[in-house]
Amino acid sequence: MSLKSRLLSMPGIWLQRHAQVALSSLGRLVGNRLSSLMTCAVIGIALALPVGLHVMLSNLNTISGGWESGASISLFLDQNISNDKARSLAETLRQHTRIETVELINRETALEEFQRLSGYADALQALDSNPLPNLLVIQPKVEYTTAETAEKLAQELRLLPEADIVQLDLQWVRRLQAITVIAQRAVVVLAALLSMAVLLIVGNTIRLEIQNRRTEIEITKLIGATNAFIRRPFLYTGFWYGLFGGLIAWFLVALSLILLSGPIAKLAQLYQSSFDLSSLDPITVLVLLSGSALLGLTGSWLAVGRHLSAIEPS
Amino acid sequence: MIHFDNVSKRYPGGHTGLSNINLRIDAEEMVFLTGHSGAGKSTLLKLIGLLERSSGGQVHVNGRNLTRLKNRQIPYHRREVGMIFQDHRLLHDRTVFDNVALPLVVSGLGHKEIGRRVRAALDKVGLLHKEKSAPITLSGGEQQRVGIARAVVSKPPLVLADEPTGNLDPELSKEIMELFSQFNKVGVTLLIATHDLALVSSMNRRILTLANGALSHDTKTEYRDVT
């Protein structure tokens, strides 16, 4: 073979060799089916936990986002504002550019309802005057229903001379979102910790593999193999462990979502909402699989770096 | 081909493997290395294959100063030195073909070229029909011939053999030596360590004798060897 054609065929040989090593390390894993499966399952379970939590949290975000846009403002009027005045205020507010609807709940109706529902009917009889104020329930227009714009509108309403208390029914949504943010952070921390665990699992498995194949490594070194050559099958093994672990994690999360979707649909029905549990989106799956493969590769890299150089033929 | 200049090897703990060895082996020579167990035969071979490094002096092999060779260059040096061992050192989870192919795979040859060269090497040692067998199913002599095929498949200019006939009966040993002679005929330099003196003397080749880590006898320089 001439030097030129030899150089030209080199990338082909290089690819051929990598494909060969990738496949043979895969074959080795398939050969030890049970122990490979156990290692991959451990990785899968470790990764399924943060991924599953992430999916649940992003679902929760979608729901609470929906709730936020349904927020209304309760405007409690001063005690000394008469019903007529309240009615005319409601009328003016209906003309407001940012307000969709205004519902007047007048104090008599409110008292009746309260007596009916609260069970304090007798106690309320004892009062000589109606303690309840008139209430305007204000629904902002759709484009002003985000937390900030609704809050701005509430601020404006507070300035009205007739206003006593203005309450934005967003507080609990806000709290929920704050909790969600904390939970998301926790998921990140958990993911980092479990990724470390995956690194250690892969590293340890590769370390044992190196020990088992010690003679083979020695002989290959005797024959003139470079460290890169000897490293390669172990790196591919780590890569496969990671990738299959990721696939198992994907499967576990998808399975859990299927199991949860029934009860959640039932719960949503009770709230008269039709909420669909969203499953893993393609980007999450991509991040999961590439991340787990990378973790496997890194884990084996660390193990190989530490243990391979210690083996020299004698 | 091989040049030892005042080479010594001391092991940690004070044990001396070799002391003040001066030696020159030319290209295309076939040389036997004899001596009692522990005389330093294996150590000398290990220094040539860079399985160990000398603690003093200079070792030159094939125009290369091994004393100055960096660790990452060792693999490329070993590709030019075929090594044969008493215990064969074959990989038992692979076929005969794959064992012989290993040096070529390591140096990154293409598939076709590997097949061609492996079959040529197996043919030379008379084991072409066993290429798909597992090494464990072969006899001791056959396993040694697989080891030899592996050592010469990449056509190295130098072949080292450490007690290649140690476990073989005289007839098989003779066959192995014939094989070595054939390689030598096509230009391969061979250095064969053995304590089988009867076999060595029947070959009529240059003999180096080691005793207590020192070169005590060299048939090439016999006339000068007054002591």
Coordinates of C-alpha atoms in Angstrom, one line a residue:
Chain A
M1 CA 0.0 0.0 0.0
S2 CA 1.4 3.4 -0.9
L3 CA 1.8 6.0 1.7
K4 CA -0.8 8.2 0.1
S5 CA -3.5 5.6 -0.1
R6 CA -2.6 4.6 3.4
L7 CA -3.0 8.1 4.8
L8 CA -6.3 8.4 2.9
S9 CA -7.7 5.2 4.4
M10 CA -6.7 6.3 7.9
P11 CA -10.0 8.1 8.9
G12 CA -11.9 5.1 7.7
I13 CA -9.8 2.7 9.8
W14 CA -10.1 5.0 12.7
L15 CA -13.9 5.0 12.5
Q16 CA -13.9 1.3 11.9
R17 CA -11.8 0.7 15.0
H18 CA -14.0 2.9 17.1
A19 CA -17.2 1.3 15.9
Q20 CA -15.6 -2.1 16.6
V21 CA -14.6 -1.2 20.1
A22 CA -18.0 0.4 20.8
L23 CA -19.8 -2.8 19.6
S24 CA -17.5 -5.2 21.3
S25 CA -17.8 -3.4 24.7
L26 CA -21.6 -3.4 24.1
G27 CA -21.3 -7.2 23.4
R28 CA -19.4 -7.6 26.6
L29 CA -22.2 -5.9 28.5
V30 CA -24.8 -8.1 26.8
G31 CA -22.8 -11.1 27.7
N32 CA -22.9 -10.3 31.4
R33 CA -26.6 -9.5 31.1
L34 CA -27.6 -9.7 34.7
S35 CA -24.8 -7.7 36.3
S36 CA -24.9 -5.1 33.5
L37 CA -28.7 -4.7 33.9
M38 CA -28.3 -4.3 37.7
T39 CA -25.7 -1.5 37.3
C40 CA -27.9 0.2 34.6
A41 CA -30.9 -0.1 36.9
V42 CA -29.2 1.5 39.8
I43 CA -28.1 4.4 37.5
G44 CA -31.7 4.6 36.1
I45 CA -33.3 4.8 39.5
A46 CA -30.9 7.4 40.7
L47 CA -31.6 9.5 37.6
A48 CA -35.3 8.9 37.6
L49 CA -35.8 10.6 40.9
P50 CA -34.7 14.1 40.0
V51 CA -36.2 13.8 36.5
G52 CA -39.5 12.7 37.8
L53 CA -39.6 15.5 40.4
H54 CA -38.7 18.0 37.6
V55 CA -41.7 16.8 35.5
M56 CA -44.1 17.0 38.5
L57 CA -42.9 20.5 39.2
S58 CA -43.2 21.8 35.7
N59 CA -46.7 20.4 35.7
L60 CA -47.5 22.2 38.9
N61 CA -46.1 25.4 37.3
T62 CA -48.5 25.0 34.4
I63 CA -51.5 24.6 36.7
S64 CA -50.6 27.5 39.0
G65 CA -49.9 29.6 36.0
G66 CA -53.5 28.9 34.9
W67 CA -54.8 29.9 38.4
E68 CA -52.9 33.1 38.3
S69 CA -54.6 34.3 35.2
G70 CA -58.0 33.6 36.9
A71 CA -57.1 36.0 39.7
S72 CA -59.7 38.5 40.7
I73 CA -59.5 41.6 42.9
S74 CA -61.8 42.0 45.9
L75 CA -62.6 45.6 46.6
F76 CA -64.2 46.0 50.1
L77 CA -65.9 49.4 50.3
D78 CA -66.1 51.6 53.4
Q79 CA -68.9 50.8 55.8
N80 CA -70.5 54.2 55.3
I81 CA -70.9 53.9 51.5
S82 CA -74.5 53.4 50.6
N83 CA -75.8 50.8 48.2
D84 CA -76.5 53.4 45.6
K85 CA -73.1 54.8 45.8
A86 CA -71.6 51.3 45.5
R87 CA -73.8 50.6 42.4
S88 CA -72.6 53.8 40.7
L89 CA -69.0 53.1 41.6
A90 CA -69.4 49.6 40.1
E91 CA -70.8 51.3 37.0
T92 CA -67.8 53.7 36.7
L93 CA -65.3 50.9 37.2
R94 CA -66.9 48.9 34.4
Q95 CA -65.8 51.7 32.0
H96 CA -62.2 51.3 33.2
T97 CA -59.9 50.2 30.3
R98 CA -58.3 47.4 32.2
I99 CA -61.3 45.9 33.8
E100 CA -63.4 43.2 32.2
T101 CA -66.3 42.7 34.7
V102 CA -67.3 44.1 38.0
E103 CA -69.7 42.2 40.3
L104 CA -71.4 44.0 43.2
I105 CA -72.1 41.8 46.2
N106 CA -74.2 44.0 48.4
R107 CA -73.9 43.8 52.1
E108 CA -77.5 42.4 52.7
T109 CA -77.0 39.6 50.2
A110 CA -73.6 38.9 51.8
L111 CA -75.0 38.7 55.3
E112 CA -77.8 36.4 54.2
E113 CA -75.3 34.1 52.5
F114 CA -73.0 34.2 55.5
Q115 CA -75.9 33.3 57.8
R116 CA -76.9 30.5 55.6
L117 CA -73.4 29.0 55.2
S118 CA -71.4 29.8 58.3
G119 CA -73.7 28.4 61.0
Y120 CA -73.4 31.6 63.1
A121 CA -77.0 32.6 62.3
D122 CA -77.9 33.0 66.0
A123 CA -74.9 35.0 66.8
L124 CA -75.4 37.3 63.8
Q125 CA -79.1 37.9 64.9
A126 CA -77.7 39.4 68.1
L127 CA -75.9 42.2 66.2
D128 CA -77.8 45.4 65.8
S129 CA -76.2 46.4 62.5
N130 CA -74.8 44.5 59.5
P131 CA -71.0 44.3 60.0
L132 CA -70.3 43.4 56.4
P133 CA -69.3 45.9 53.8
N134 CA -70.3 46.1 50.2
L135 CA -68.0 44.2 48.0
L136 CA -67.0 44.6 44.4
V137 CA -65.4 41.6 42.8
I138 CA -63.3 42.9 39.9
Q139 CA -62.0 40.7 37.1
P140 CA -59.2 42.4 35.1
K141 CA -59.1 42.1 31.3
V142 CA -57.2 39.1 30.1
E143 CA -54.1 41.0 29.1
Y144 CA -53.8 42.5 32.6
T145 CA -54.1 39.3 34.6
T146 CA -50.5 38.6 35.2
A147 CA -49.3 39.0 38.8
E148 CA -47.6 42.4 38.3
T149 CA -50.3 44.1 36.2
A150 CA -53.1 42.8 38.5
E151 CA -51.1 44.1 41.5
K152 CA -50.8 47.5 39.8
L153 CA -54.5 47.7 39.3
A154 CA -55.1 46.8 42.9
Q155 CA -52.7 49.6 43.9
E156 CA -54.8 52.0 41.9
L157 CA -58.0 50.8 43.4
R158 CA -56.6 51.3 46.9
L159 CA -56.4 55.0 46.2
L160 CA -60.2 55.3 45.7
P161 CA -61.8 57.2 48.5
E162 CA -64.5 54.6 48.8
A163 CA -62.1 51.7 49.2
D164 CA -61.5 50.2 52.6
I165 CA -59.5 47.0 51.8
V166 CA -58.3 45.8 48.4
Q167 CA -57.4 42.2 48.2
L168 CA -55.7 40.5 45.3
D169 CA -56.6 36.8 45.4
L170 CA -53.1 36.0 44.3
Q171 CA -51.3 35.7 47.5
W172 CA -51.6 31.9 47.8
V173 CA -50.7 31.4 44.2
R174 CA -47.6 33.5 44.9
R175 CA -46.8 31.4 47.9
L176 CA -47.3 28.2 46.0
Q177 CA -44.9 29.6 43.3
A178 CA -42.4 30.5 45.9
I179 CA -42.6 27.0 47.3
T180 CA -42.2 25.7 43.8
V181 CA -39.0 27.7 43.3
I182 CA -37.6 26.2 46.5
A183 CA -38.6 22.8 45.3
Q184 CA -36.9 23.3 42.0
R185 CA -33.7 24.3 43.7
A186 CA -34.0 21.2 45.8
V187 CA -34.4 19.2 42.6
V188 CA -31.2 20.7 41.3
V189 CA -29.3 19.9 44.5
L190 CA -30.7 16.4 44.4
A191 CA -29.8 16.0 40.8
A192 CA -26.2 17.1 41.5
L193 CA -25.9 14.6 44.4
L194 CA -27.4 11.7 42.5
S195 CA -25.1 12.5 39.5
M196 CA -22.2 12.2 41.9
A197 CA -23.6 8.8 42.9
V198 CA -23.8 7.8 39.3
L199 CA -20.2 8.8 38.7
L200 CA -19.2 6.7 41.7
I201 CA -21.2 3.7 40.6
V202 CA -19.8 3.8 37.1
G203 CA -16.3 4.5 38.4
N204 CA -16.4 1.6 40.8
T205 CA -17.9 -0.8 38.2
I206 CA -15.1 0.1 35.7
R207 CA -12.5 -0.3 38.4
L208 CA -13.7 -3.8 39.0
E209 CA -13.7 -4.5 35.3
I210 CA -10.1 -3.2 35.0
Q211 CA -9.1 -5.6 37.8
N212 CA -10.9 -8.5 36.2
R213 CA -9.1 -7.8 32.9
R214 CA -5.7 -7.2 34.4
T215 CA -3.9 -9.9 32.5
E216 CA -5.4 -8.8 29.3
I217 CA -4.3 -5.3 29.9
E218 CA -0.8 -6.5 30.7
I219 CA -0.5 -8.6 27.6
T220 CA -1.9 -5.8 25.4
K221 CA 0.6 -3.4 26.8
L222 CA 3.4 -5.9 26.1
I223 CA 2.4 -6.0 22.5
G224 CA 2.8 -2.2 22.2
A225 CA -0.7 -0.9 22.9
T226 CA -0.8 2.8 23.9
N227 CA -2.7 3.8 26.9
A228 CA -5.4 5.4 24.7
F229 CA -5.9 2.0 23.0
I230 CA -6.4 0.3 26.3
R231 CA -8.6 3.0 27.7
R232 CA -11.0 3.0 24.8
P233 CA -13.1 -0.1 25.6
F234 CA -13.5 1.0 29.2
L235 CA -14.7 4.4 28.1
Y236 CA -17.2 2.9 25.8
T237 CA -18.4 0.6 28.5
G238 CA -18.9 3.6 30.8
F239 CA -20.8 5.4 28.0
W240 CA -23.1 2.4 27.5
Y241 CA -23.8 2.1 31.2
G242 CA -24.7 5.8 31.3
L243 CA -26.9 5.7 28.2
F244 CA -28.8 2.5 29.3
G245 CA -29.2 4.0 32.8
G246 CA -30.7 7.1 31.1
L247 CA -33.1 4.9 29.1
I248 CA -34.2 3.1 32.2
A249 CA -34.8 6.4 34.0
W250 CA -36.9 7.6 31.0
F251 CA -38.9 4.4 31.1
L252 CA -39.4 4.6 34.9
V253 CA -40.6 8.3 34.7
A254 CA -42.9 7.6 31.8
L255 CA -44.3 4.6 33.7
S256 CA -44.9 6.6 36.8
L257 CA -46.7 9.3 34.8
I258 CA -49.0 6.8 33.2
L259 CA -49.8 5.4 36.7
L260 CA -50.5 8.9 38.0
S261 CA -52.5 10.2 35.1
G262 CA -55.7 8.3 36.1
P263 CA -56.0 9.6 39.6
I264 CA -55.0 13.1 38.5
A265 CA -57.6 13.2 35.8
K266 CA -60.1 12.3 38.5
L267 CA -58.9 15.1 40.8
A268 CA -59.0 17.6 38.0
Q269 CA -62.6 16.5 37.3
L270 CA -63.5 17.4 40.9
Y271 CA -62.2 20.9 40.3
Q272 CA -64.2 21.1 37.1
S273 CA -61.0 21.5 35.1
S274 CA -59.6 19.3 32.4
F275 CA -56.0 19.1 33.3
D276 CA -53.8 16.8 31.3
L277 CA -50.6 15.6 33.0
S278 CA -47.9 16.5 30.5
S279 CA -45.3 13.8 30.0
L280 CA -41.6 14.1 29.3
D281 CA -40.9 16.7 26.6
P282 CA -38.3 15.8 23.9
I283 CA -35.8 18.4 25.3
T284 CA -35.9 16.8 28.8
V285 CA -35.4 13.4 27.3
L286 CA -32.5 14.6 25.2
V287 CA -30.9 16.3 28.2
L288 CA -31.5 13.1 30.3
L289 CA -30.0 10.7 27.8
S290 CA -27.0 12.9 26.8
G291 CA -26.4 13.8 30.4
S292 CA -26.5 10.2 31.6
A293 CA -24.2 9.1 28.8
L294 CA -21.8 11.9 29.7
L295 CA -21.9 10.9 33.4
G296 CA -21.1 7.3 32.4
L297 CA -18.2 8.5 30.3
T298 CA -16.8 10.8 33.0
G299 CA -17.1 8.1 35.6
S300 CA -15.2 5.6 33.6
W301 CA -12.7 8.3 32.6
L302 CA -11.9 8.9 36.3
A303 CA -11.6 5.2 37.1
V304 CA -9.4 4.5 34.1
G305 CA -7.2 7.4 34.8
R306 CA -6.6 6.2 38.3
H307 CA -6.2 2.5 37.8
L308 CA -4.9 1.8 34.3
S309 CA -1.6 3.5 34.7
A310 CA -0.9 1.3 37.7
I311 CA -0.9 -1.8 35.6
E312 CA 2.4 -2.5 33.9
P313 CA 3.5 -5.8 32.5
S314 CA 6.4 -7.6 34.2
Chain B
M1 CA 20.8 -4.0 16.8
I2 CA 21.4 -4.3 20.6
H3 CA 24.1 -2.4 22.4
F4 CA 24.6 -2.5 26.2
D5 CA 27.1 0.0 27.5
N6 CA 28.1 -0.7 31.1
V7 CA 24.5 -1.5 32.1
S8 CA 23.4 -2.4 35.6
K9 CA 20.1 -3.1 37.2
R10 CA 19.6 -2.9 40.9
Y11 CA 16.3 -3.5 42.6
P12 CA 15.0 -1.6 45.5
G13 CA 16.1 -3.5 48.6
G14 CA 19.7 -3.9 47.3
H15 CA 19.3 -7.0 45.1
T16 CA 21.5 -6.7 42.0
G17 CA 19.9 -8.0 38.8
L18 CA 22.7 -7.1 36.4
S19 CA 26.0 -5.5 36.9
N20 CA 28.3 -3.8 34.3
I21 CA 27.1 -5.5 31.2
N22 CA 28.8 -4.6 28.0
L23 CA 27.3 -6.3 25.0
R24 CA 26.8 -5.9 21.3
I25 CA 24.5 -8.0 19.1
D26 CA 24.4 -7.1 15.4
A27 CA 21.4 -7.2 13.1
E28 CA 20.4 -10.6 11.7
E29 CA 22.3 -12.5 14.5
M30 CA 20.7 -15.4 16.4
V31 CA 22.0 -15.4 19.9
F32 CA 21.3 -17.7 22.9
L33 CA 21.4 -16.4 26.4
T34 CA 22.0 -19.0 29.1
G35 CA 22.8 -19.2 32.7
H36 CA 21.3 -20.5 35.9
S37 CA 17.9 -19.4 37.2
G38 CA 18.4 -16.0 38.7
A39 CA 21.5 -15.2 36.7
G40 CA 19.7 -12.3 35.1
K41 CA 18.5 -13.7 31.8
S42 CA 15.0 -12.4 32.1
T43 CA 16.2 -9.1 33.5
L44 CA 18.3 -8.6 30.4
L45 CA 15.4 -9.3 28.1
K46 CA 13.1 -7.0 30.2
L47 CA 15.6 -4.1 29.7
I48 CA 15.5 -4.6 25.9
G49 CA 11.7 -4.7 25.8
L50 CA 11.5 -1.8 28.3
L51 CA 9.5 -3.9 30.8
E52 CA 12.1 -2.5 33.2
R53 CA 14.5 0.4 33.0
S54 CA 18.2 0.1 33.7
S55 CA 19.6 1.8 36.8
G56 CA 22.9 2.6 35.2
G57 CA 24.5 2.6 31.8
Q58 CA 23.1 3.0 28.3
V59 CA 20.9 0.6 26.4
H60 CA 20.5 1.1 22.6
V61 CA 18.1 -1.1 20.7
N62 CA 17.5 -0.7 16.9
G63 CA 19.2 2.7 16.9
R64 CA 17.2 4.0 19.8
N65 CA 18.6 5.1 23.2
L66 CA 16.2 3.4 25.6
T67 CA 17.6 5.3 28.5
R68 CA 16.2 8.5 27.1
L69 CA 12.9 7.1 25.8
K70 CA 9.9 8.7 27.4
N71 CA 7.2 6.5 28.9
R72 CA 4.6 7.4 26.3
Q73 CA 7.0 6.3 23.6
I74 CA 7.4 2.8 25.1
P75 CA 4.4 1.3 23.1
Y76 CA 6.0 2.3 19.8
H77 CA 9.3 0.7 20.8
R78 CA 7.5 -2.5 21.8
R79 CA 5.9 -2.8 18.4
E80 CA 9.4 -3.2 17.0
V81 CA 10.3 -6.0 19.5
G82 CA 8.4 -9.3 19.2
M83 CA 8.3 -11.0 22.6
I84 CA 7.8 -14.7 23.3
F85 CA 7.2 -16.1 26.8
Q86 CA 7.4 -19.4 28.5
D87 CA 3.8 -19.2 29.6
H88 CA 2.7 -18.0 26.1
R89 CA 0.6 -15.1 27.6
L90 CA -2.3 -15.7 25.2
L91 CA -5.7 -14.2 25.8
H92 CA -8.0 -17.1 26.6
D93 CA -11.2 -15.4 25.8
R94 CA -10.3 -15.0 22.1
T95 CA -9.6 -17.2 19.2
V96 CA -6.2 -18.0 17.9
F97 CA -6.8 -15.6 15.0
D98 CA -7.7 -12.8 17.3
N99 CA -4.6 -13.4 19.5
V100 CA -2.3 -13.3 16.6
A101 CA -4.1 -10.2 15.2
L102 CA -3.6 -8.2 18.4
P103 CA -0.3 -6.5 17.5
L104 CA -1.7 -5.4 14.2
V105 CA -5.0 -4.2 15.7
V106 CA -2.9 -2.2 18.2
S107 CA -0.9 -0.5 15.5
G108 CA -4.1 0.4 13.7
L109 CA -4.0 -1.7 10.5
G110 CA -7.0 -2.2 8.3
H111 CA -9.2 -5.2 8.4
K112 CA -8.1 -6.8 5.1
E113 CA -4.4 -6.3 5.8
I114 CA -4.8 -7.8 9.2
G115 CA -6.5 -10.9 7.8
R116 CA -3.8 -11.4 5.2
R117 CA -0.9 -11.0 7.6
V118 CA -2.4 -13.1 10.4
R119 CA -3.0 -16.0 8.0
A120 CA 0.6 -15.7 6.7
A121 CA 2.0 -15.8 10.2
L122 CA -0.2 -18.8 11.2
D123 CA 0.8 -20.6 8.0
K124 CA 4.4 -20.1 8.9
V125 CA 4.0 -21.8 12.3
G126 CA 1.7 -24.5 10.8
L127 CA -1.5 -23.5 12.6
L128 CA -3.6 -22.1 9.8
H129 CA -6.2 -24.7 10.3
K130 CA -6.6 -23.8 14.0
E131 CA -7.3 -20.1 13.5
K132 CA -10.9 -20.4 14.9
S133 CA -9.9 -22.5 17.9
A134 CA -9.6 -21.3 21.4
P135 CA -6.0 -21.3 22.7
I136 CA -7.0 -23.5 25.7
T137 CA -8.0 -26.3 23.3
L138 CA -4.4 -26.4 21.9
S139 CA -1.5 -28.4 23.1
G140 CA 1.5 -26.7 24.9
G141 CA 3.6 -26.7 21.7
E142 CA 0.7 -25.3 19.6
Q143 CA 0.1 -22.6 22.1
Q144 CA 3.7 -21.6 22.0
R145 CA 3.6 -21.5 18.2
V146 CA 0.6 -19.2 18.5
G147 CA 2.7 -17.0 20.8
I148 CA 5.5 -17.0 18.1
A149 CA 3.1 -16.1 15.3
R150 CA 1.9 -13.2 17.4
A151 CA 5.5 -12.1 18.0
V152 CA 6.4 -12.1 14.3
V153 CA 3.1 -11.1 12.7
S154 CA 4.0 -7.4 12.6
K155 CA 7.4 -8.3 11.2
P156 CA 9.6 -6.8 13.9
P157 CA 13.3 -6.6 13.3
L158 CA 14.0 -8.1 16.7
V159 CA 12.4 -11.0 18.5
L160 CA 13.1 -11.9 22.2
A161 CA 12.2 -15.2 23.6
D162 CA 12.3 -16.0 27.3
E163 CA 12.5 -19.8 27.9
P164 CA 10.3 -20.5 24.8
T165 CA 10.8 -24.3 25.2
G166 CA 10.7 -24.4 29.0
N167 CA 7.6 -26.6 29.0
L168 CA 8.2 -28.6 25.9
D169 CA 9.7 -32.0 25.3
P170 CA 13.0 -32.2 23.3
E171 CA 11.3 -32.9 20.0
L172 CA 8.9 -30.0 20.1
S173 CA 11.7 -27.8 21.4
K174 CA 13.7 -28.7 18.3
E175 CA 10.8 -27.8 16.1
I176 CA 10.5 -24.4 17.8
M177 CA 14.2 -23.8 17.3
E178 CA 13.9 -24.7 13.6
L179 CA 11.2 -22.1 13.3
F180 CA 13.5 -19.5 14.9
S181 CA 16.2 -20.4 12.5
Q182 CA 13.9 -19.9 9.6
F183 CA 13.0 -16.4 10.9
N184 CA 16.6 -15.7 11.2
K185 CA 17.2 -16.7 7.6
V186 CA 14.8 -13.9 6.5
G187 CA 16.7 -11.3 8.5
V188 CA 15.1 -11.3 11.9
T189 CA 17.5 -10.8 14.9
L190 CA 16.7 -13.2 17.7
L191 CA 17.8 -13.3 21.3
I192 CA 16.7 -16.5 23.0
A193 CA 17.0 -17.1 26.8
T194 CA 17.1 -20.7 27.8
H195 CA 18.8 -23.0 30.3
D196 CA 18.5 -26.0 27.9
L197 CA 22.2 -26.3 27.3
A198 CA 21.9 -29.5 25.2
L199 CA 19.6 -27.8 22.8
V200 CA 21.7 -24.6 22.7
S201 CA 24.9 -26.5 21.9
S202 CA 23.2 -28.4 19.1
M203 CA 22.2 -25.2 17.3
N204 CA 25.8 -24.0 16.8
R205 CA 25.1 -20.3 17.3
R206 CA 26.6 -17.5 19.4
I207 CA 26.0 -18.2 23.2
L208 CA 26.1 -15.6 25.9
T209 CA 26.3 -16.9 29.5
L210 CA 25.3 -14.9 32.5
A211 CA 26.3 -15.7 36.1
N212 CA 25.3 -13.7 39.1
G213 CA 24.2 -10.8 37.0
A214 CA 27.4 -10.5 35.0
L215 CA 28.3 -11.7 31.5
S216 CA 30.7 -14.6 32.2
H217 CA 31.0 -16.1 28.7
D218 CA 30.5 -15.1 25.1
T219 CA 31.4 -17.6 22.4
K220 CA 31.9 -14.8 19.9
T221 CA 34.8 -13.4 21.9
E222 CA 36.0 -16.7 23.2
Y223 CA 39.5 -16.3 22.0
R224 CA 39.9 -13.2 24.1
D225 CA 38.3 -14.7 27.1
V226 CA 41.4 -15.8 29.0
T227 CA 39.8 -16.0 32.5

